GROMACS .gro file of N, CA and C in nm:
model
  462
    1UNK      N    1  -0.953  -6.263  -2.916
    1UNK     CA    2  -1.061  -6.175  -2.880
    1UNK      C    3  -1.113  -6.206  -2.740
    2UNK      N    4  -1.115  -6.327  -2.705
    2UNK     CA    5  -1.164  -6.366  -2.576
    2UNK      C    6  -1.075  -6.309  -2.465
    3UNK      N    7  -0.950  -6.308  -2.491
    3UNK     CA    8  -0.856  -6.252  -2.394
    3UNK      C    9  -0.881  -6.102  -2.376
    4UNK      N   10  -0.906  -6.033  -2.484
    4UNK     CA   11  -0.932  -5.889  -2.479
    4UNK      C   12  -1.065  -5.861  -2.409
    5UNK      N   13  -1.167  -5.939  -2.437
    5UNK     CA   14  -1.295  -5.916  -2.371
    5UNK      C   15  -1.287  -5.946  -2.222
    6UNK      N   16  -1.206  -6.043  -2.183
    6UNK     CA   17  -1.190  -6.073  -2.040
    6UNK      C   18  -1.119  -5.955  -1.971
    7UNK      N   19  -1.023  -5.898  -2.038
    7UNK     CA   20  -0.951  -5.784  -1.980
    7UNK      C   21  -1.043  -5.662  -1.965
    8UNK      N   22  -1.125  -5.638  -2.065
    8UNK     CA   23  -1.218  -5.525  -2.058
    8UNK      C   24  -1.319  -5.545  -1.946
    9UNK      N   25  -1.374  -5.666  -1.933
    9UNK     CA   26  -1.470  -5.697  -1.828
    9UNK      C   27  -1.401  -5.683  -1.691
   10UNK      N   28  -1.278  -5.727  -1.680
   10UNK     CA   29  -1.205  -5.716  -1.551
   10UNK      C   30  -1.182  -5.570  -1.515
   11UNK      N   31  -1.145  -5.488  -1.612
   11UNK     CA   32  -1.121  -5.345  -1.586
   11UNK      C   33  -1.251  -5.278  -1.543
   12UNK      N   34  -1.361  -5.307  -1.612
   12UNK     CA   35  -1.490  -5.250  -1.574
   12UNK      C   36  -1.532  -5.295  -1.434
   13UNK      N   37  -1.511  -5.422  -1.405
   13UNK     CA   38  -1.546  -5.474  -1.273
   13UNK      C   39  -1.465  -5.406  -1.163
   14UNK      N   40  -1.336  -5.393  -1.182
   14UNK     CA   41  -1.250  -5.328  -1.082
   14UNK      C   42  -1.283  -5.180  -1.066
   15UNK      N   43  -1.319  -5.115  -1.178
   15UNK     CA   44  -1.356  -4.974  -1.170
   15UNK      C   45  -1.484  -4.958  -1.089
   16UNK      N   46  -1.583  -5.041  -1.113
   16UNK     CA   47  -1.708  -5.032  -1.039
   16UNK      C   48  -1.689  -5.066  -0.891
   17UNK      N   49  -1.612  -5.167  -0.861
   17UNK     CA   50  -1.585  -5.204  -0.723
   17UNK      C   51  -1.507  -5.092  -0.654
   18UNK      N   52  -1.409  -5.035  -0.722
   18UNK     CA   53  -1.329  -4.926  -0.665
   18UNK      C   54  -1.415  -4.804  -0.637
   19UNK      N   55  -1.506  -4.771  -0.727
   19UNK     CA   56  -1.593  -4.655  -0.706
   19UNK      C   57  -1.686  -4.678  -0.589
   20UNK      N   58  -1.740  -4.798  -0.575
   20UNK     CA   59  -1.832  -4.826  -0.466
   20UNK      C   60  -1.762  -4.832  -0.331
   21UNK      N   61  -1.636  -4.877  -0.328
   21UNK     CA   62  -1.566  -4.887  -0.199
   21UNK      C   63  -1.527  -4.749  -0.147
   22UNK      N   64  -1.513  -4.649  -0.235
   22UNK     CA   65  -1.480  -4.513  -0.192
   22UNK      C   66  -1.603  -4.431  -0.159
   23UNK      N   67  -1.718  -4.485  -0.176
   23UNK     CA   68  -1.841  -4.411  -0.150
   23UNK      C   69  -1.856  -4.388   0.000
   24UNK      N   70  -1.875  -4.265   0.037
   24UNK     CA   71  -1.898  -4.230   0.178
   24UNK      C   72  -2.040  -4.183   0.194
   25UNK      N   73  -2.101  -4.224   0.300
   25UNK     CA   74  -2.234  -4.176   0.331
   25UNK      C   75  -2.223  -4.026   0.361
   26UNK      N   76  -2.311  -3.946   0.307
   26UNK     CA   77  -2.301  -3.800   0.323
   26UNK      C   78  -2.314  -3.759   0.468
   27UNK      N   79  -2.380  -3.838   0.550
   27UNK     CA   80  -2.396  -3.801   0.690
   27UNK      C   81  -2.265  -3.816   0.767
   28UNK      N   82  -2.171  -3.899   0.717
   28UNK     CA   83  -2.043  -3.915   0.785
   28UNK      C   84  -1.954  -3.792   0.769
   29UNK      N   85  -1.954  -3.730   0.652
   29UNK     CA   86  -1.862  -3.620   0.625
   29UNK      C   87  -1.930  -3.484   0.634
   30UNK      N   88  -2.055  -3.479   0.666
   30UNK     CA   89  -2.130  -3.354   0.671
   30UNK      C   90  -2.088  -3.274   0.793
   31UNK      N   91  -2.043  -3.150   0.772
   31UNK     CA   92  -2.006  -3.063   0.881
   31UNK      C   93  -2.130  -2.988   0.930
   32UNK      N   94  -2.153  -3.000   1.057
   32UNK     CA   95  -2.268  -2.931   1.115
   32UNK      C   96  -2.236  -2.782   1.120
   33UNK      N   97  -2.333  -2.697   1.092
   33UNK     CA   98  -2.308  -2.552   1.105
   33UNK      C   99  -2.286  -2.518   1.252
   34UNK      N  100  -2.202  -2.417   1.274
   34UNK     CA  101  -2.174  -2.374   1.411
   34UNK      C  102  -2.297  -2.306   1.471
   35UNK      N  103  -2.312  -2.324   1.600
   35UNK     CA  104  -2.422  -2.257   1.668
   35UNK      C  105  -2.387  -2.109   1.684
   36UNK      N  106  -2.487  -2.031   1.721
   36UNK     CA  107  -2.465  -1.888   1.738
   36UNK      C  108  -2.360  -1.862   1.847
   37UNK      N  109  -2.365  -1.937   1.956
   37UNK     CA  110  -2.268  -1.920   2.065
   37UNK      C  111  -2.127  -1.955   2.018
   38UNK      N  112  -2.114  -2.060   1.938
   38UNK     CA  113  -1.983  -2.099   1.886
   38UNK      C  114  -1.928  -1.993   1.790
   39UNK      N  115  -2.016  -1.938   1.706
   39UNK     CA  116  -1.973  -1.832   1.614
   39UNK      C  117  -1.927  -1.708   1.690
   40UNK      N  118  -2.000  -1.671   1.795
   40UNK     CA  119  -1.963  -1.555   1.876
   40UNK      C  120  -1.828  -1.578   1.944
   41UNK      N  121  -1.810  -1.697   2.000
   41UNK     CA  122  -1.683  -1.729   2.067
   41UNK      C  123  -1.566  -1.726   1.968
   42UNK      N  124  -1.589  -1.777   1.848
   42UNK     CA  125  -1.486  -1.776   1.745
   42UNK      C  126  -1.451  -1.634   1.702
   43UNK      N  127  -1.551  -1.549   1.684
   43UNK     CA  128  -1.528  -1.410   1.646
   43UNK      C  129  -1.456  -1.334   1.757
   44UNK      N  130  -1.496  -1.356   1.881
   44UNK     CA  131  -1.431  -1.289   1.993
   44UNK      C  132  -1.285  -1.333   2.005
   45UNK      N  133  -1.258  -1.460   1.985
   45UNK     CA  134  -1.119  -1.509   1.991
   45UNK      C  135  -1.035  -1.447   1.880
   46UNK      N  136  -1.093  -1.431   1.762
   46UNK     CA  137  -1.021  -1.367   1.651
   46UNK      C  138  -0.989  -1.222   1.684
   47UNK      N  139  -1.086  -1.150   1.738
   47UNK     CA  140  -1.064  -1.010   1.773
   47UNK      C  141  -0.963  -0.996   1.886
   48UNK      N  142  -0.969  -1.084   1.984
   48UNK     CA  143  -0.877  -1.076   2.098
   48UNK      C  144  -0.734  -1.113   2.059
   49UNK      N  145  -0.718  -1.192   1.957
   49UNK     CA  146  -0.583  -1.234   1.917
   49UNK      C  147  -0.504  -1.123   1.849
   50UNK      N  148  -0.571  -1.020   1.799
   50UNK     CA  149  -0.501  -0.912   1.729
   50UNK      C  150  -0.565  -0.777   1.763
   51UNK      N  151  -0.544  -0.727   1.886
   51UNK     CA  152  -0.611  -0.603   1.927
   51UNK      C  153  -0.570  -0.481   1.844
   52UNK      N  154  -0.447  -0.476   1.796
   52UNK     CA  155  -0.404  -0.358   1.720
   52UNK      C  156  -0.479  -0.344   1.588
   53UNK      N  157  -0.537  -0.453   1.541
   53UNK     CA  158  -0.618  -0.447   1.418
   53UNK      C  159  -0.754  -0.381   1.445
   54UNK      N  160  -0.802  -0.390   1.568
   54UNK     CA  161  -0.935  -0.341   1.602
   54UNK      C  162  -0.934  -0.212   1.684
   55UNK      N  163  -0.816  -0.166   1.725
   55UNK     CA  164  -0.804  -0.041   1.801
   55UNK      C  165  -0.733   0.063   1.717
   56UNK      N  166  -0.779   0.186   1.724
   56UNK     CA  167  -0.711   0.295   1.654
   56UNK      C  168  -0.704   0.415   1.749
   57UNK      N  169  -0.602   0.498   1.727
   57UNK     CA  170  -0.581   0.611   1.815
   57UNK      C  171  -0.564   0.740   1.738
   58UNK      N  172  -0.605   0.848   1.800
   58UNK     CA  173  -0.588   0.982   1.746
   58UNK      C  174  -0.527   1.067   1.857
   59UNK      N  175  -0.428   1.149   1.823
   59UNK     CA  176  -0.353   1.221   1.924
   59UNK      C  177  -0.355   1.370   1.899
   60UNK      N  178  -0.373   1.446   2.005
   60UNK     CA  179  -0.357   1.592   1.997
   60UNK      C  180  -0.268   1.635   2.114
   61UNK      N  181  -0.201   1.749   2.097
   61UNK     CA  182  -0.108   1.793   2.200
   61UNK      C  183  -0.110   1.945   2.212
   62UNK      N  184  -0.066   1.991   2.329
   62UNK     CA  185  -0.047   2.135   2.350
   62UNK      C  186   0.063   2.153   2.454
   63UNK      N  187   0.138   2.262   2.444
   63UNK     CA  188   0.249   2.282   2.538
   63UNK      C  189   0.200   2.323   2.677
   64UNK      N  190   0.280   2.290   2.777
   64UNK     CA  191   0.256   2.335   2.914
   64UNK      C  192   0.362   2.442   2.942
   65UNK      N  193   0.317   2.564   2.961
   65UNK     CA  194   0.411   2.675   2.986
   65UNK      C  195   0.443   2.685   3.134
   66UNK      N  196   0.564   2.735   3.165
   66UNK     CA  197   0.609   2.748   3.304
   66UNK      C  198   0.526   2.850   3.381
   67UNK      N  199   0.484   2.955   3.315
   67UNK     CA  200   0.403   3.056   3.380
   67UNK      C  201   0.305   3.116   3.281
   68UNK      N  202   0.216   3.200   3.330
   68UNK     CA  203   0.113   3.258   3.245
   68UNK      C  204   0.173   3.342   3.133
   69UNK      N  205   0.273   3.423   3.165
   69UNK     CA  206   0.333   3.510   3.065
   69UNK      C  207   0.463   3.454   3.008
   70UNK      N  208   0.501   3.336   3.052
   70UNK     CA  209   0.627   3.277   3.008
   70UNK      C  210   0.610   3.206   2.874
   71UNK      N  211   0.713   3.212   2.792
   71UNK     CA  212   0.715   3.137   2.667
   71UNK      C  213   0.798   3.011   2.679
   72UNK      N  214   0.845   2.983   2.800
   72UNK     CA  215   0.925   2.863   2.823
   72UNK      C  216   0.832   2.745   2.854
   73UNK      N  217   0.865   2.633   2.793
   73UNK     CA  218   0.782   2.513   2.805
   73UNK      C  219   0.849   2.416   2.901
   74UNK      N  220   0.769   2.351   2.985
   74UNK     CA  221   0.825   2.244   3.069
   74UNK      C  222   0.749   2.113   3.055
   75UNK      N  223   0.665   2.102   2.954
   75UNK     CA  224   0.595   1.976   2.930
   75UNK      C  225   0.496   1.986   2.815
   76UNK      N  226   0.437   1.873   2.785
   76UNK     CA  227   0.336   1.865   2.678
   76UNK      C  228   0.215   1.790   2.732
   77UNK      N  229   0.096   1.845   2.710
   77UNK     CA  230  -0.030   1.776   2.741
   77UNK      C  231  -0.069   1.696   2.618
   78UNK      N  232  -0.091   1.567   2.638
   78UNK     CA  233  -0.134   1.479   2.528
   78UNK      C  234  -0.275   1.431   2.554
   79UNK      N  235  -0.357   1.435   2.453
   79UNK     CA  236  -0.492   1.381   2.459
   79UNK      C  237  -0.502   1.275   2.351
   80UNK      N  238  -0.520   1.152   2.394
   80UNK     CA  239  -0.526   1.038   2.300
   80UNK      C  240  -0.668   0.982   2.302
   81UNK      N  241  -0.730   0.977   2.186
   81UNK     CA  242  -0.862   0.919   2.171
   81UNK      C  243  -0.845   0.779   2.112
   82UNK      N  244  -0.894   0.678   2.183
   82UNK     CA  245  -0.881   0.539   2.138
   82UNK      C  246  -1.019   0.486   2.105
   83UNK      N  247  -1.032   0.434   1.983
   83UNK     CA  248  -1.160   0.381   1.936
   83UNK      C  249  -1.146   0.233   1.903
   84UNK      N  250  -1.251   0.158   1.930
   84UNK     CA  251  -1.255   0.016   1.899
   84UNK      C  252  -1.357  -0.009   1.789
   85UNK      N  253  -1.314  -0.080   1.685
   85UNK     CA  254  -1.409  -0.120   1.582
   85UNK      C  255  -1.437  -0.270   1.589
   86UNK      N  256  -1.413  -0.329   1.706
   86UNK     CA  257  -1.442  -0.470   1.728
   86UNK      C  258  -1.593  -0.491   1.736
   87UNK      N  259  -1.636  -0.610   1.707
   87UNK     CA  260  -1.778  -0.644   1.712
   87UNK      C  261  -1.820  -0.696   1.849
   88UNK      N  262  -1.735  -0.780   1.909
   88UNK     CA  263  -1.771  -0.842   2.037
   88UNK      C  264  -1.669  -0.820   2.148
   89UNK      N  265  -1.542  -0.807   2.114
   89UNK     CA  266  -1.436  -0.803   2.215
   89UNK      C  267  -1.433  -0.670   2.289
   90UNK      N  268  -1.413  -0.680   2.420
   90UNK     CA  269  -1.389  -0.563   2.504
   90UNK      C  270  -1.242  -0.567   2.543
   91UNK      N  271  -1.170  -0.461   2.510
   91UNK     CA  272  -1.027  -0.455   2.539
   91UNK      C  273  -1.004  -0.378   2.669
   92UNK      N  274  -0.895  -0.410   2.736
   92UNK     CA  275  -0.859  -0.340   2.859
   92UNK      C  276  -0.707  -0.332   2.867
   93UNK      N  277  -0.658  -0.244   2.952
   93UNK     CA  278  -0.514  -0.229   2.976
   93UNK      C  279  -0.438  -0.211   2.845
   94UNK      N  280  -0.474  -0.108   2.772
   94UNK     CA  281  -0.413  -0.081   2.641
   94UNK      C  282  -0.271  -0.030   2.662
   95UNK      N  283  -0.174  -0.093   2.595
   95UNK     CA  284  -0.036  -0.047   2.600
   95UNK      C  285  -0.013   0.050   2.484
   96UNK      N  286   0.028   0.171   2.519
   96UNK     CA  287   0.050   0.275   2.418
   96UNK      C  288   0.189   0.334   2.438
   97UNK      N  289   0.246   0.385   2.331
   97UNK     CA  290   0.372   0.458   2.341
   97UNK      C  291   0.360   0.587   2.261
   98UNK      N  292   0.420   0.691   2.315
   98UNK     CA  293   0.421   0.822   2.252
   98UNK      C  294   0.564   0.855   2.214
   99UNK      N  295   0.583   0.890   2.089
   99UNK     CA  296   0.717   0.920   2.040
   99UNK      C  297   0.722   1.064   1.992
  100UNK      N  298   0.817   1.140   2.045
  100UNK     CA  299   0.839   1.278   2.002
  100UNK      C  300   0.955   1.275   1.904
  101UNK      N  301   0.931   1.328   1.783
  101UNK     CA  302   1.026   1.314   1.672
  101UNK      C  303   1.067   1.451   1.621
  102UNK      N  304   1.194   1.462   1.586
  102UNK     CA  305   1.245   1.588   1.529
  102UNK      C  306   1.213   1.594   1.380
  103UNK      N  307   1.241   1.709   1.319
  103UNK     CA  308   1.213   1.722   1.175
  103UNK      C  309   1.303   1.633   1.090
  104UNK      N  310   1.415   1.586   1.146
  104UNK     CA  311   1.502   1.494   1.071
  104UNK      C  312   1.460   1.348   1.090
  105UNK      N  313   1.361   1.326   1.177
  105UNK     CA  314   1.313   1.190   1.202
  105UNK      C  315   1.378   1.126   1.323
  106UNK      N  316   1.467   1.198   1.391
  106UNK     CA  317   1.532   1.143   1.510
  106UNK      C  318   1.434   1.141   1.627
  107UNK      N  319   1.447   1.039   1.707
  107UNK     CA  320   1.361   1.028   1.825
  107UNK      C  321   1.415   1.119   1.936
  108UNK      N  322   1.334   1.210   1.983
  108UNK     CA  323   1.373   1.299   2.093
  108UNK      C  324   1.339   1.234   2.226
  109UNK      N  325   1.221   1.175   2.232
  109UNK     CA  326   1.174   1.116   2.358
  109UNK      C  327   1.071   1.009   2.327
  110UNK      N  328   1.071   0.901   2.407
  110UNK     CA  329   0.972   0.794   2.394
  110UNK      C  330   0.915   0.769   2.533
  111UNK      N  331   0.782   0.764   2.542
  111UNK     CA  332   0.716   0.739   2.669
  111UNK      C  333   0.614   0.627   2.648
  112UNK      N  334   0.624   0.523   2.732
  112UNK     CA  335   0.531   0.411   2.722
  112UNK      C  336   0.439   0.411   2.843
  113UNK      N  337   0.310   0.389   2.818
  113UNK     CA  338   0.210   0.389   2.925
  113UNK      C  339   0.114   0.272   2.905
  114UNK      N  340   0.052   0.233   3.015
  114UNK     CA  341  -0.060   0.139   3.009
  114UNK      C  342  -0.184   0.215   3.050
  115UNK      N  343  -0.285   0.210   2.965
  115UNK     CA  344  -0.409   0.283   2.990
  115UNK      C  345  -0.508   0.184   3.052
  116UNK      N  346  -0.533   0.202   3.181
  116UNK     CA  347  -0.618   0.109   3.257
  116UNK      C  348  -0.764   0.148   3.242
  117UNK      N  349  -0.816   0.124   3.125
  117UNK     CA  350  -0.956   0.154   3.091
  117UNK      C  351  -1.012   0.037   3.010
  118UNK      N  352  -1.145   0.027   3.005
  118UNK     CA  353  -1.212  -0.068   2.919
  118UNK      C  354  -1.254   0.003   2.791
  119UNK      N  355  -1.234  -0.065   2.678
  119UNK     CA  356  -1.278  -0.012   2.548
  119UNK      C  357  -1.368  -0.120   2.488
  120UNK      N  358  -1.498  -0.098   2.497
  120UNK     CA  359  -1.594  -0.196   2.448
  120UNK      C  360  -1.612  -0.188   2.298
  121UNK      N  361  -1.688  -0.281   2.242
  121UNK     CA  362  -1.714  -0.280   2.098
  121UNK      C  363  -1.779  -0.150   2.053
  122UNK      N  364  -1.719  -0.085   1.956
  122UNK     CA  365  -1.773   0.040   1.903
  122UNK      C  366  -1.755   0.160   1.993
  123UNK      N  367  -1.685   0.146   2.105
  123UNK     CA  368  -1.668   0.256   2.200
  123UNK      C  369  -1.542   0.338   2.170
  124UNK      N  370  -1.542   0.458   2.223
  124UNK     CA  371  -1.427   0.548   2.214
  124UNK      C  372  -1.399   0.602   2.354
  125UNK      N  373  -1.272   0.600   2.394
  125UNK     CA  374  -1.233   0.658   2.522
  125UNK      C  375  -1.129   0.767   2.498
  126UNK      N  376  -1.116   0.856   2.594
  126UNK     CA  377  -1.017   0.963   2.586
  126UNK      C  378  -0.921   0.949   2.703
  127UNK      N  379  -0.793   0.949   2.673
  127UNK     CA  380  -0.689   0.938   2.775
  127UNK      C  381  -0.603   1.064   2.768
  128UNK      N  382  -0.582   1.125   2.885
  128UNK     CA  383  -0.500   1.246   2.890
  128UNK      C  384  -0.379   1.221   2.980
  129UNK      N  385  -0.265   1.272   2.937
  129UNK     CA  386  -0.143   1.260   3.015
  129UNK      C  387  -0.054   1.380   2.986
  130UNK      N  388   0.047   1.395   3.069
  130UNK     CA  389   0.145   1.501   3.049
  130UNK      C  390   0.284   1.438   3.044
  131UNK      N  391   0.366   1.487   2.952
  131UNK     CA  392   0.503   1.441   2.939
  131UNK      C  393   0.595   1.559   2.967
  132UNK      N  394   0.685   1.545   3.064
  132UNK     CA  395   0.777   1.655   3.089
  132UNK      C  396   0.884   1.662   2.979
  133UNK      N  397   0.903   1.781   2.923
  133UNK     CA  398   1.009   1.805   2.826
  133UNK      C  399   1.070   1.942   2.857
  134UNK      N  400   1.196   1.953   2.822
  134UNK     CA  401   1.261   2.082   2.842
  134UNK      C  402   1.223   2.177   2.729
  135UNK      N  403   1.248   2.303   2.751
  135UNK     CA  404   1.220   2.404   2.649
  135UNK      C  405   1.299   2.375   2.522
  136UNK      N  406   1.424   2.333   2.539
  136UNK     CA  407   1.509   2.303   2.423
  136UNK      C  408   1.455   2.181   2.347
  137UNK      N  409   1.414   2.076   2.417
  137UNK     CA  410   1.355   1.959   2.349
  137UNK      C  411   1.230   2.000   2.273
  138UNK      N  412   1.148   2.083   2.334
  138UNK     CA  413   1.022   2.124   2.271
  138UNK      C  414   1.047   2.197   2.139
  139UNK      N  415   1.152   2.278   2.133
  139UNK     CA  416   1.182   2.353   2.011
  139UNK      C  417   1.211   2.260   1.892
  140UNK      N  418   1.264   2.143   1.922
  140UNK     CA  419   1.302   2.051   1.814
  140UNK      C  420   1.192   1.952   1.774
  141UNK      N  421   1.083   1.949   1.847
  141UNK     CA  422   0.976   1.853   1.818
  141UNK      C  423   0.901   1.895   1.691
  142UNK      N  424   0.901   1.805   1.593
  142UNK     CA  425   0.828   1.830   1.468
  142UNK      C  426   0.700   1.748   1.462
  143UNK      N  427   0.698   1.634   1.532
  143UNK     CA  428   0.582   1.545   1.524
  143UNK      C  429   0.575   1.463   1.652
  144UNK      N  430   0.454   1.429   1.692
  144UNK     CA  431   0.432   1.340   1.806
  144UNK      C  432   0.347   1.224   1.754
  145UNK      N  433   0.399   1.103   1.773
  145UNK     CA  434   0.331   0.985   1.722
  145UNK      C  435   0.280   0.900   1.838
  146UNK      N  436   0.167   0.837   1.816
  146UNK     CA  437   0.106   0.748   1.914
  146UNK      C  438   0.097   0.608   1.855
  147UNK      N  439   0.148   0.509   1.927
  147UNK     CA  440   0.140   0.370   1.883
  147UNK      C  441   0.061   0.291   1.987
  148UNK      N  442  -0.036   0.214   1.940
  148UNK     CA  443  -0.110   0.124   2.028
  148UNK      C  444  -0.045  -0.014   2.012
  149UNK      N  445   0.030  -0.056   2.113
  149UNK     CA  446   0.112  -0.175   2.102
  149UNK      C  447   0.040  -0.304   2.137
  150UNK      N  448  -0.071  -0.295   2.203
  150UNK     CA  449  -0.143  -0.417   2.240
  150UNK      C  450  -0.245  -0.388   2.348
  151UNK      N  451  -0.320  -0.490   2.384
  151UNK     CA  452  -0.421  -0.477   2.490
  151UNK      C  453  -0.460  -0.618   2.534
  152UNK      N  454  -0.515  -0.624   2.653
  152UNK     CA  455  -0.571  -0.751   2.701
  152UNK      C  456  -0.717  -0.754   2.663
  153UNK      N  457  -0.772  -0.873   2.664
  153UNK     CA  458  -0.913  -0.889   2.630
  153UNK      C  459  -0.988  -0.935   2.753
  154UNK      N  460  -1.104  -0.880   2.772
  154UNK     CA  461  -1.184  -0.917   2.889
  154UNK      C  462  -1.250  -1.050   2.868
   0.00000   0.00000   0.00000
């Protein structure tokens, strides 16, 4: 019995010593809350790292006719509205591409542009451009798609 009681006392002693040696003062491991400036910088960095998540575009188009009474087309006017739903980040130099697609899904034409404008938090800008297309190309266009490929952050 003495041997068993010594073992129990030793186990209890080691358990108590082990628990006390792992004790950390709460002030050592306490994470300080971020300041307002640090939170803003962190949010802005998050928004700047993925501009396509915070930018959206809407596209409208109309044909450019060769003459007033002509039904022949020599281009397309595109109006792209770009909106930012970012909280802090201001985007600039937005890279966009316009794809003209046939009814079978084949690409007829692709045009890439950089829009040298600022898009602030919650702002919307309008970008207008013209793409030259032949009358024959225009007849096959079923859809025009706009992709916002990226942007720089101010």
